[in-house]
C-alpha cells in the first residue's frame, strides 16, 4: 500500500466490491439486503457475513487449481473466521479445516468437517491438544519444533497409536508484509529452521509412533506478490529432492496460505497466480498438495455495521461510532486500513471532507480512520466498515464491559441472526466472588 496515495473515493470502494449495492430509497445493501433494515432489527454494532460472497470465492479458488490439474485439497484457516455457519458452508463447498488450537478442532468437528480433513498447525500445542489430535485421527499435525515432534511420538505411543505428521519448515523468506503477520523469516517463532529440517526428517522417519507424511510451510499473511511464494516453495522443492536422495519418503506438501486482498488501493493477486506458482515450483514432485486459505476467502465476506453516537467539532473533526477496538482490533493492532461507507442514500452524492472515525473505548488507539473523506454525518447515521470478515469478530473482546456484538448472515436478499448479542448480565453471571470476600452490606 502506498501511504502517500489518496484514499479511494466512496464510488471506487463500491465499484470494487460486487457484493455491495446502493438503492435510491434503501441506501447501502449487502447481497441484496438493505443494511438499515438489519440495524433497525438487531441494533448496532453488528457483524454481517455474506454467504454468497464466501461461496463464490471458495468456488473460484478451487477452479483456479482445477484449471492447472493440480491434486490439491483445501483447508480453511479457522483462525480467520470461526463461526459455525461459515465452517458448515465451507464444508459443503468441499473445504477442510486448518486449525491452531483444540478449541478450533472442536469447532471444525461440530461443523461436520471430518477429522480426516483437519490439519493442526501452530506453535505451542499442549499435550492435551496433541492427545485430542491423535484420538480424533486427524489428517496431520504440522510439527513446529524438535521438542513437539518427540512429545507427539511419546503421546501417540502411550495411546498405542501412530500419528501422521509433517514438519513445518521456516524457509527464511521475507513475505514483504506487516511485521506482525510475517511467519516465514528466520526470526519468526514459527516452524523448524530449514537447515535443520532435512536431518530432522531423517531422524523422525525412525520414530515408532510417527508416520511422517511430508513438509509444511506458511510464509505470512496478506501477501500481494508472487515472489515470496516462489522463493518459499522452491526452497521446499529443493528439500524434498534432498530428502528423497537419501531414501526419505515425502508424500505431501502443505503450502499454507497468505494470499492477500485489496483493502485500500492494493493490487490484489488472483488465485490463478498462486496456482501458477505452485504448479511451477512443486507440480513435478508427485506429491499431494494442500493450501490453507483464510483472509482471501473470509475478509471480503464481512461488514461491521455501526451507528454514529455523536460528532465532535474541532481540528480534526471526530465521528464517534458505537463500534470500538474491542469489536474490531485490527486497526489498533496492525494500523490496518478498512473502507468506511455511509449507509443512507443521500450520503453517496453529498460533499465530503476529512474526518477521524473513532470508537468510544477509553484508549487513544481506538481509531478506525484518520482524515477519511466522508460526508457530514449526524447522530444516528449508519456506517459500514468493509472487509472485516477475517480477524474481525474472532478477535473481539469484552473490554470496557462491552458485550460481544450480534452476528448476522445474509444470502441472496435474505438474512438471519447467527449469534445473538451478548448482554452485560451474561458477562457478570459468568463471574464469581470468593467465599472469603463478604459484600459490605452483608
Short mmCIF file of C-alpha atoms in Angstrom, two decimals:
data_model
loop_
_atom_site.label_atom_id
_atom_site.label_comp_id
_atom_site.label_asym_id
_atom_site.label_seq_id
_atom_site.Cartn_x
_atom_site.Cartn_y
_atom_site.Cartn_z
CA UNK A 1 0.00 0.00 0.00
CA UNK A 2 1.30 3.42 -0.92
CA UNK A 3 0.88 5.59 2.17
CA UNK A 4 1.06 8.77 0.06
CA UNK A 5 -1.74 7.90 -2.35
CA UNK A 6 -5.19 9.36 -1.69
CA UNK A 7 -7.88 7.20 -0.16
CA UNK A 8 -10.29 5.62 -2.63
CA UNK A 9 -13.47 7.60 -3.24
CA UNK A 10 -16.74 6.19 -1.96
CA UNK A 11 -17.71 5.29 -5.53
CA UNK A 12 -14.44 3.38 -6.01
CA UNK A 13 -14.98 1.40 -2.81
CA UNK A 14 -18.39 0.39 -4.09
CA UNK A 15 -17.26 -0.43 -7.61
CA UNK A 16 -14.54 -2.81 -6.40
CA UNK A 17 -16.93 -4.79 -4.16
CA UNK A 18 -19.62 -6.51 -6.23
CA UNK A 19 -21.50 -7.78 -3.17
CA UNK A 20 -22.37 -4.16 -2.25
CA UNK A 21 -25.11 -2.22 -3.99
CA UNK A 22 -26.86 1.11 -3.45
CA UNK A 23 -30.54 1.87 -3.84
CA UNK A 24 -32.11 5.32 -4.12
CA UNK A 25 -34.51 4.51 -1.27
CA UNK A 26 -32.74 1.88 0.83
CA UNK A 27 -29.17 3.11 0.52
CA UNK A 28 -26.33 0.63 1.02
CA UNK A 29 -27.20 -3.03 0.59
CA UNK A 30 -25.12 -6.18 1.10
CA UNK A 31 -26.05 -9.16 -1.06
CA UNK A 32 -29.39 -7.53 -1.73
CA UNK A 33 -30.27 -6.83 1.92
CA UNK A 34 -30.65 -3.16 2.99
CA UNK A 35 -28.30 -2.58 5.91
CA UNK A 36 -30.68 -0.16 7.59
CA UNK A 37 -33.21 -3.00 7.89
CA UNK A 38 -30.74 -5.15 9.80
CA UNK A 39 -29.71 -2.26 12.06
CA UNK A 40 -33.34 -1.49 12.91
CA UNK A 41 -33.99 -5.13 13.79
CA UNK A 42 -30.90 -6.11 15.79
CA UNK A 43 -29.16 -2.86 16.72
CA UNK A 44 -25.53 -1.90 16.34
CA UNK A 45 -22.69 -2.66 16.32
CA UNK A 46 -23.40 -5.74 14.25
CA UNK A 47 -21.24 -8.14 12.26
CA UNK A 48 -22.64 -9.18 8.88
CA UNK A 49 -21.30 -12.11 6.83
CA UNK A 50 -22.12 -12.56 3.15
CA UNK A 51 -22.76 -16.23 2.41
CA UNK A 52 -22.94 -15.72 -1.35
CA UNK A 53 -19.60 -13.91 -1.36
CA UNK A 54 -18.00 -16.74 0.62
CA UNK A 55 -19.43 -19.38 -1.70
CA UNK A 56 -18.27 -17.59 -4.85
CA UNK A 57 -14.74 -17.09 -3.56
CA UNK A 58 -14.47 -20.71 -2.42
CA UNK A 59 -15.55 -21.89 -5.87
CA UNK A 60 -13.21 -19.51 -7.72
CA UNK A 61 -10.19 -20.60 -5.68
CA UNK A 62 -10.93 -24.25 -6.38
CA UNK A 63 -11.43 -23.52 -10.09
CA UNK A 64 -8.01 -21.85 -10.34
CA UNK A 65 -6.29 -25.05 -9.20
CA UNK A 66 -8.53 -27.38 -11.20
CA UNK A 67 -7.53 -25.46 -14.32
CA UNK A 68 -3.92 -26.45 -13.59
CA UNK A 69 -4.90 -30.10 -12.97
CA UNK A 70 -3.20 -29.96 -9.59
CA UNK A 71 -4.12 -32.57 -6.92
CA UNK A 72 -4.94 -30.02 -4.21
CA UNK A 73 -7.03 -30.20 -1.06
CA UNK A 74 -8.25 -27.04 0.67
CA UNK A 75 -8.19 -26.41 4.42
CA UNK A 76 -9.78 -23.15 5.55
CA UNK A 77 -7.77 -21.24 8.19
CA UNK A 78 -10.32 -21.32 11.00
CA UNK A 79 -8.47 -18.62 12.93
CA UNK A 80 -9.62 -16.04 10.39
CA UNK A 81 -13.35 -16.66 10.96
CA UNK A 82 -14.55 -19.48 13.19
CA UNK A 83 -18.35 -19.22 13.18
CA UNK A 84 -20.24 -22.48 12.74
CA UNK A 85 -22.22 -21.06 9.81
CA UNK A 86 -19.01 -20.24 7.95
CA UNK A 87 -17.39 -23.60 8.67
CA UNK A 88 -20.53 -25.51 7.71
CA UNK A 89 -20.80 -23.63 4.41
CA UNK A 90 -17.17 -24.25 3.54
CA UNK A 91 -17.52 -27.93 4.41
CA UNK A 92 -20.39 -28.03 1.90
CA UNK A 93 -18.01 -26.44 -0.63
CA UNK A 94 -15.54 -29.29 -0.09
CA UNK A 95 -13.15 -27.49 2.25
CA UNK A 96 -11.49 -28.94 5.32
CA UNK A 97 -10.03 -27.03 8.26
CA UNK A 98 -6.61 -25.69 9.19
CA UNK A 99 -6.70 -25.29 12.98
CA UNK A 100 -4.34 -23.84 15.58
CA UNK A 101 -5.97 -24.96 18.85
CA UNK A 102 -8.01 -27.70 20.44
CA UNK A 103 -10.96 -25.34 20.54
CA UNK A 104 -10.80 -24.85 16.78
CA UNK A 105 -10.63 -28.62 16.35
CA UNK A 106 -13.88 -28.97 18.28
CA UNK A 107 -15.46 -26.20 16.20
CA UNK A 108 -14.45 -27.89 12.95
CA UNK A 109 -15.78 -31.26 14.07
CA UNK A 110 -19.03 -29.67 15.27
CA UNK A 111 -19.49 -28.16 11.79
CA UNK A 112 -19.33 -31.64 10.27
CA UNK A 113 -15.78 -31.42 8.91
CA UNK A 114 -14.31 -34.95 9.07
CA UNK A 115 -11.20 -35.45 11.18
CA UNK A 116 -9.53 -36.81 8.06
CA UNK A 117 -9.81 -33.31 6.58
CA UNK A 118 -8.35 -31.38 9.53
CA UNK A 119 -4.74 -30.17 9.72
CA UNK A 120 -3.33 -28.92 13.04
CA UNK A 121 -0.78 -26.08 12.76
CA UNK A 122 0.59 -23.59 15.27
CA UNK A 123 3.29 -23.11 17.87
CA UNK A 124 2.87 -24.40 21.42
CA UNK A 125 0.38 -27.24 21.09
CA UNK A 126 -0.32 -28.62 24.54
CA UNK A 127 -0.12 -32.30 25.43
CA UNK A 128 -3.90 -32.34 25.78
CA UNK A 129 -4.31 -30.87 22.29
CA UNK A 130 -1.89 -33.37 20.76
CA UNK A 131 -3.72 -36.19 22.54
CA UNK A 132 -7.01 -34.93 21.10
CA UNK A 133 -5.49 -34.84 17.61
CA UNK A 134 -4.34 -38.46 17.95
CA UNK A 135 -7.67 -39.58 19.41
CA UNK A 136 -9.60 -37.97 16.56
CA UNK A 137 -7.13 -39.35 13.98
CA UNK A 138 -6.87 -36.03 12.12
CA UNK A 139 -5.18 -35.76 8.74
CA UNK A 140 -1.87 -34.48 10.11
CA UNK A 141 -0.14 -32.47 12.78
CA UNK A 142 2.19 -29.82 11.37
CA UNK A 143 5.03 -30.12 13.86
CA UNK A 144 6.73 -26.81 14.69
CA UNK A 145 9.78 -27.92 16.70
CA UNK A 146 12.02 -30.85 17.59
CA UNK A 147 10.50 -30.90 21.06
CA UNK A 148 6.95 -31.08 19.70
CA UNK A 149 7.90 -33.94 17.40
CA UNK A 150 9.17 -36.06 20.29
CA UNK A 151 6.23 -35.12 22.51
CA UNK A 152 3.84 -36.22 19.78
CA UNK A 153 5.71 -39.51 19.38
CA UNK A 154 5.55 -40.17 23.13
CA UNK A 155 1.85 -39.27 23.38
CA UNK A 156 0.85 -41.37 20.39
CA UNK A 157 2.94 -44.27 21.66
CA UNK A 158 1.30 -44.15 25.09
CA UNK A 159 -2.07 -44.44 23.33
CA UNK A 160 -0.99 -47.31 21.09
CA UNK A 161 -1.50 -45.12 18.03
CA UNK A 162 0.57 -43.79 15.14
CA UNK A 163 0.21 -40.06 14.46
CA UNK A 164 0.53 -38.60 10.98
CA UNK A 165 2.81 -35.56 10.98
CA UNK A 166 4.50 -33.08 8.67
CA UNK A 167 7.48 -30.92 9.54
CA UNK A 168 6.61 -27.24 9.29
CA UNK A 169 9.63 -25.55 7.78
CA UNK A 170 10.69 -21.97 8.36
CA UNK A 171 12.25 -21.20 4.96
CA UNK A 172 13.67 -17.79 5.98
CA UNK A 173 11.75 -15.93 3.29
CA UNK A 174 10.58 -12.35 3.76
CA UNK A 175 6.90 -12.17 2.78
CA UNK A 176 7.06 -8.36 2.40
CA UNK A 177 4.09 -7.95 4.69
CA UNK A 178 3.40 -6.35 8.08
CA UNK A 179 5.93 -7.40 10.74
CA UNK A 180 3.16 -8.70 12.99
CA UNK A 181 1.80 -11.11 10.38
CA UNK A 182 5.09 -12.42 8.99
CA UNK A 183 5.68 -16.10 9.79
CA UNK A 184 8.43 -17.34 7.47
CA UNK A 185 11.53 -15.32 8.41
CA UNK A 186 14.40 -16.70 10.47
CA UNK A 187 13.45 -14.52 13.46
CA UNK A 188 9.78 -15.54 13.45
CA UNK A 189 8.61 -18.06 16.06
CA UNK A 190 7.05 -20.45 13.55
CA UNK A 191 8.45 -23.64 12.09
CA UNK A 192 11.75 -25.52 12.08
CA UNK A 193 14.84 -23.91 10.56
CA UNK A 194 15.14 -25.20 7.02
CA UNK A 195 18.81 -26.06 7.57
CA UNK A 196 17.77 -28.41 10.41
CA UNK A 197 14.61 -29.78 8.83
CA UNK A 198 16.27 -32.18 6.36
CA UNK A 199 18.30 -34.00 9.02
CA UNK A 200 15.31 -33.99 11.39
CA UNK A 201 13.19 -35.60 8.67
CA UNK A 202 15.65 -38.49 8.59
CA UNK A 203 15.57 -38.80 12.39
CA UNK A 204 11.79 -38.63 12.53
CA UNK A 205 11.43 -41.40 9.97
CA UNK A 206 12.74 -43.77 12.61
CA UNK A 207 10.20 -42.89 15.31
CA UNK A 208 7.84 -45.76 16.15
CA UNK A 209 4.67 -43.73 16.73
CA UNK A 210 5.04 -41.11 14.00
CA UNK A 211 4.21 -41.52 10.33
CA UNK A 212 5.96 -38.64 8.63
CA UNK A 213 3.96 -37.69 5.55
CA UNK A 214 5.71 -34.57 4.30
CA UNK A 215 6.55 -30.91 4.75
CA UNK A 216 4.51 -27.81 5.52
CA UNK A 217 5.11 -24.08 5.25
CA UNK A 218 3.28 -20.83 5.86
CA UNK A 219 5.13 -17.70 4.81
CA UNK A 220 2.91 -14.94 6.16
CA UNK A 221 -0.38 -13.17 5.62
CA UNK A 222 -1.69 -10.50 3.21
CA UNK A 223 0.96 -11.33 0.60
CA UNK A 224 0.46 -9.40 -2.63
CA UNK A 225 3.21 -10.61 -4.99
CA UNK A 226 4.32 -13.95 -6.38
CA UNK A 227 7.99 -13.74 -5.43
CA UNK A 228 7.80 -14.74 -1.73
CA UNK A 229 5.60 -17.71 -2.62
CA UNK A 230 8.01 -18.72 -5.37
CA UNK A 231 11.07 -18.49 -3.12
CA UNK A 232 9.45 -20.39 -0.26
CA UNK A 233 8.03 -23.18 -2.40
CA UNK A 234 11.26 -23.56 -4.37
CA UNK A 235 13.11 -24.00 -1.09
CA UNK A 236 10.65 -26.74 -0.13
CA UNK A 237 11.07 -28.42 -3.52
CA UNK A 238 14.84 -28.48 -3.04
CA UNK A 239 14.35 -30.04 0.41
CA UNK A 240 12.05 -32.73 -0.98
CA UNK A 241 14.67 -33.72 -3.55
CA UNK A 242 17.39 -33.81 -0.89
CA UNK A 243 15.27 -35.94 1.46
CA UNK A 244 14.47 -38.36 -1.34
CA UNK A 245 18.15 -38.57 -2.28
CA UNK A 246 18.85 -40.48 0.94
CA UNK A 247 15.74 -42.65 0.67
CA UNK A 248 13.28 -40.50 2.58
CA UNK A 249 9.60 -40.64 1.66
CA UNK A 250 7.73 -37.37 1.11
CA UNK A 251 4.08 -37.87 0.22
CA UNK A 252 2.63 -34.39 0.69
CA UNK A 253 3.36 -30.68 0.86
CA UNK A 254 1.15 -28.27 2.79
CA UNK A 255 1.61 -24.92 1.03
CA UNK A 256 -0.03 -22.83 3.75
CA UNK A 257 -1.95 -19.67 2.92
CA UNK A 258 -1.18 -15.97 2.82
CA UNK A 259 -2.88 -14.74 -0.36
CA UNK A 260 -3.76 -11.07 0.13
CA UNK A 261 -6.78 -8.96 -0.77
CA UNK A 262 -7.49 -5.37 -1.71
CA UNK A 263 -8.36 -3.34 1.38
CA UNK A 264 -7.45 0.12 0.09
CA UNK A 265 -5.69 0.51 -3.25
CA UNK A 266 -3.52 -2.60 -3.33
CA UNK A 267 -3.25 -4.67 -6.48
CA UNK A 268 -4.53 -7.93 -5.07
CA UNK A 269 -3.31 -11.17 -6.66
CA UNK A 270 -5.79 -13.54 -8.25
CA UNK A 271 -5.89 -17.19 -7.11
CA UNK A 272 -4.60 -18.11 -10.56
CA UNK A 273 -1.27 -16.54 -9.54
CA UNK A 274 -0.94 -18.84 -6.53
CA UNK A 275 -1.97 -21.89 -8.55
CA UNK A 276 0.58 -20.99 -11.19
CA UNK A 277 3.45 -20.60 -8.73
CA UNK A 278 2.61 -23.90 -7.03
CA UNK A 279 2.44 -25.66 -10.40
CA UNK A 280 5.76 -24.13 -11.42
CA UNK A 281 7.68 -24.99 -8.25
CA UNK A 282 6.01 -28.12 -6.86
CA UNK A 283 3.99 -29.57 -9.72
CA UNK A 284 6.57 -32.16 -10.82
CA UNK A 285 7.26 -33.66 -7.38
CA UNK A 286 4.46 -36.28 -7.42
CA UNK A 287 3.11 -35.22 -4.01
CA UNK A 288 -0.33 -34.46 -2.62
CA UNK A 289 -0.74 -30.71 -2.24
CA UNK A 290 -2.85 -28.66 0.13
CA UNK A 291 -3.43 -24.95 0.65
CA UNK A 292 -4.80 -23.11 3.68
CA UNK A 293 -6.71 -20.01 2.57
CA UNK A 294 -8.03 -17.74 5.30
CA UNK A 295 -8.12 -13.98 4.73
CA UNK A 296 -8.57 -14.31 0.95
CA UNK A 297 -11.76 -16.28 1.47
CA UNK A 298 -13.23 -14.60 4.52
CA UNK A 299 -12.19 -10.92 4.66
CA UNK A 300 -14.40 -9.67 1.77
CA UNK A 301 -17.40 -11.53 3.23
CA UNK A 302 -17.66 -9.26 6.27
CA UNK A 303 -19.07 -5.88 7.26
CA UNK A 304 -19.10 -4.26 10.69
CA UNK A 305 -22.24 -2.14 10.81
CA UNK A 306 -22.15 0.77 13.27
CA UNK A 307 -24.11 3.87 14.21
CA UNK A 308 -22.84 7.40 14.86
CA UNK A 309 -23.12 8.32 18.55
CA UNK A 310 -22.04 11.91 18.03
CA UNK A 311 -19.72 14.16 16.09
CA UNK A 312 -17.12 16.24 17.86
CA UNK A 313 -16.22 19.54 16.20
CA UNK A 314 -12.63 20.68 16.02
CA UNK A 315 -9.46 20.01 14.12
CA UNK A 316 -9.71 17.19 13.38
CA UNK A 317 -13.44 16.59 13.46
CA UNK A 318 -14.24 13.31 15.20
CA UNK A 319 -17.05 10.98 14.22
CA UNK A 320 -17.68 8.77 17.25
CA UNK A 321 -19.37 5.48 16.37
CA UNK A 322 -20.71 2.71 18.60
CA UNK A 323 -18.26 0.09 17.31
CA UNK A 324 -14.89 0.10 19.03
CA UNK A 325 -11.49 -1.55 19.17
CA UNK A 326 -12.93 -4.31 21.33
CA UNK A 327 -15.07 -5.23 18.32
CA UNK A 328 -12.53 -4.67 15.53
CA UNK A 329 -9.00 -4.86 16.89
CA UNK A 330 -7.08 -4.79 13.61
CA UNK A 331 -6.66 -1.00 13.18
CA UNK A 332 -5.27 -0.65 16.71
CA UNK A 333 -3.12 -3.78 16.43
CA UNK A 334 -1.80 -3.55 12.87
CA UNK A 335 -2.65 0.01 11.75
CA UNK A 336 -4.86 -1.73 9.21
CA UNK A 337 -6.97 0.23 6.74
CA UNK A 338 -10.67 -0.56 6.26
CA UNK A 339 -13.01 1.17 3.86
CA UNK A 340 -15.87 3.04 5.52
CA UNK A 341 -19.12 3.72 3.68
CA UNK A 342 -22.21 5.63 4.77
CA UNK A 343 -25.48 3.72 4.54
CA UNK A 344 -28.09 6.44 3.84
CA UNK A 345 -28.70 7.02 0.09
CA UNK A 346 -28.29 10.82 0.26
CA UNK A 347 -24.74 10.49 1.59
CA UNK A 348 -23.38 8.98 -1.61
CA UNK A 349 -23.86 12.21 -3.57
CA UNK A 350 -23.06 14.64 -0.74
CA UNK A 351 -19.80 16.64 -0.47
CA UNK A 352 -17.05 15.02 1.60
CA UNK A 353 -14.36 16.35 3.91
CA UNK A 354 -11.68 14.77 6.14
CA UNK A 355 -12.82 13.27 9.43
CA UNK A 356 -11.40 10.93 12.06
CA UNK A 357 -13.62 7.95 12.81
CA UNK A 358 -13.20 6.68 16.37
CA UNK A 359 -14.86 4.39 18.88
CA UNK A 360 -15.99 5.04 22.48
CA UNK A 361 -13.46 2.79 24.25
CA UNK A 362 -11.19 4.56 26.72
CA UNK A 363 -7.97 4.13 24.70
CA UNK A 364 -6.23 6.58 22.38
CA UNK A 365 -5.70 3.71 19.92
CA UNK A 366 -9.47 3.25 19.47
CA UNK A 367 -9.32 4.80 16.00
CA UNK A 368 -10.70 3.33 12.78
CA UNK A 369 -9.64 6.06 10.35
CA UNK A 370 -7.65 9.31 10.19
CA UNK A 371 -8.52 12.10 7.75
CA UNK A 372 -11.08 9.93 5.97
CA UNK A 373 -13.11 11.70 3.27
CA UNK A 374 -16.72 11.30 4.37
CA UNK A 375 -19.96 13.30 4.06
CA UNK A 376 -21.42 15.19 7.00
CA UNK A 377 -22.61 12.53 9.42
CA UNK A 378 -25.02 13.11 12.28
CA UNK A 379 -26.06 11.27 15.39
CA UNK A 380 -27.93 8.11 14.38
CA UNK A 381 -26.44 7.77 10.90
CA UNK A 382 -25.19 4.32 9.94
CA UNK A 383 -21.75 3.46 8.57
CA UNK A 384 -20.32 0.19 7.27
CA UNK A 385 -16.71 -0.85 7.89
CA UNK A 386 -15.67 -3.06 4.99
CA UNK A 387 -13.67 -6.26 4.59
CA UNK A 388 -13.94 -7.23 8.26
CA UNK A 389 -14.72 -10.91 7.70
CA UNK A 390 -11.19 -12.04 8.59
CA UNK A 391 -9.71 -11.43 12.04
CA UNK A 392 -12.73 -9.34 12.97
CA UNK A 393 -15.33 -10.97 15.21
CA UNK A 394 -12.88 -13.75 16.11
CA UNK A 395 -10.56 -11.21 17.75
CA UNK A 396 -13.31 -9.36 19.63
CA UNK A 397 -13.11 -8.88 23.38
CA UNK A 398 -15.37 -7.55 26.12
CA UNK A 399 -13.01 -4.74 27.12
CA UNK A 400 -14.79 -1.88 28.94
CA UNK A 401 -17.53 -4.46 29.70
CA UNK A 402 -18.78 -4.18 26.13
CA UNK A 403 -20.58 -7.44 25.25
CA UNK A 404 -19.98 -9.35 22.03
CA UNK A 405 -21.98 -7.92 19.14
CA UNK A 406 -24.73 -9.62 17.17
CA UNK A 407 -23.71 -11.62 14.12
CA UNK A 408 -25.94 -11.89 11.05
CA UNK A 409 -25.61 -13.83 7.80
CA UNK A 410 -27.02 -12.51 4.51
CA UNK A 411 -27.55 -14.55 1.37
CA UNK A 412 -29.40 -13.51 -1.79
CA UNK A 413 -31.84 -10.97 -0.28
CA UNK A 414 -32.42 -12.93 2.95
CA UNK A 415 -30.82 -12.63 6.37
CA UNK A 416 -30.76 -14.34 9.74
CA UNK A 417 -29.16 -13.82 13.15
CA UNK A 418 -26.40 -16.39 13.68
CA UNK A 419 -25.26 -15.15 17.10
CA UNK A 420 -27.38 -13.14 19.50
CA UNK A 421 -25.95 -10.03 21.12
CA UNK A 422 -24.40 -10.83 24.48
CA UNK A 423 -25.68 -8.91 27.50
CA UNK A 424 -23.78 -7.33 30.36
CA UNK A 425 -25.81 -9.54 32.69
CA UNK A 426 -24.40 -12.60 30.93
CA UNK A 427 -20.88 -11.24 31.41
CA UNK A 428 -21.46 -10.76 35.13
CA UNK A 429 -23.21 -14.12 35.56
CA UNK A 430 -20.07 -15.93 34.38
CA UNK A 431 -18.08 -14.45 37.29
CA UNK A 432 -17.98 -15.40 40.96
CA UNK A 433 -16.66 -13.86 44.19
CA UNK A 434 -14.51 -15.92 46.61
CA UNK A 435 -16.31 -17.05 49.77
CA UNK A 436 -13.95 -15.06 51.99
CA UNK A 437 -14.91 -11.75 50.40
CA UNK A 438 -18.12 -10.59 52.03
CA UNK A 439 -20.34 -7.93 50.48
CA UNK A 440 -20.20 -4.70 52.51
CA UNK A 441 -23.94 -4.77 53.06
CA UNK A 442 -23.95 -8.37 54.34
#
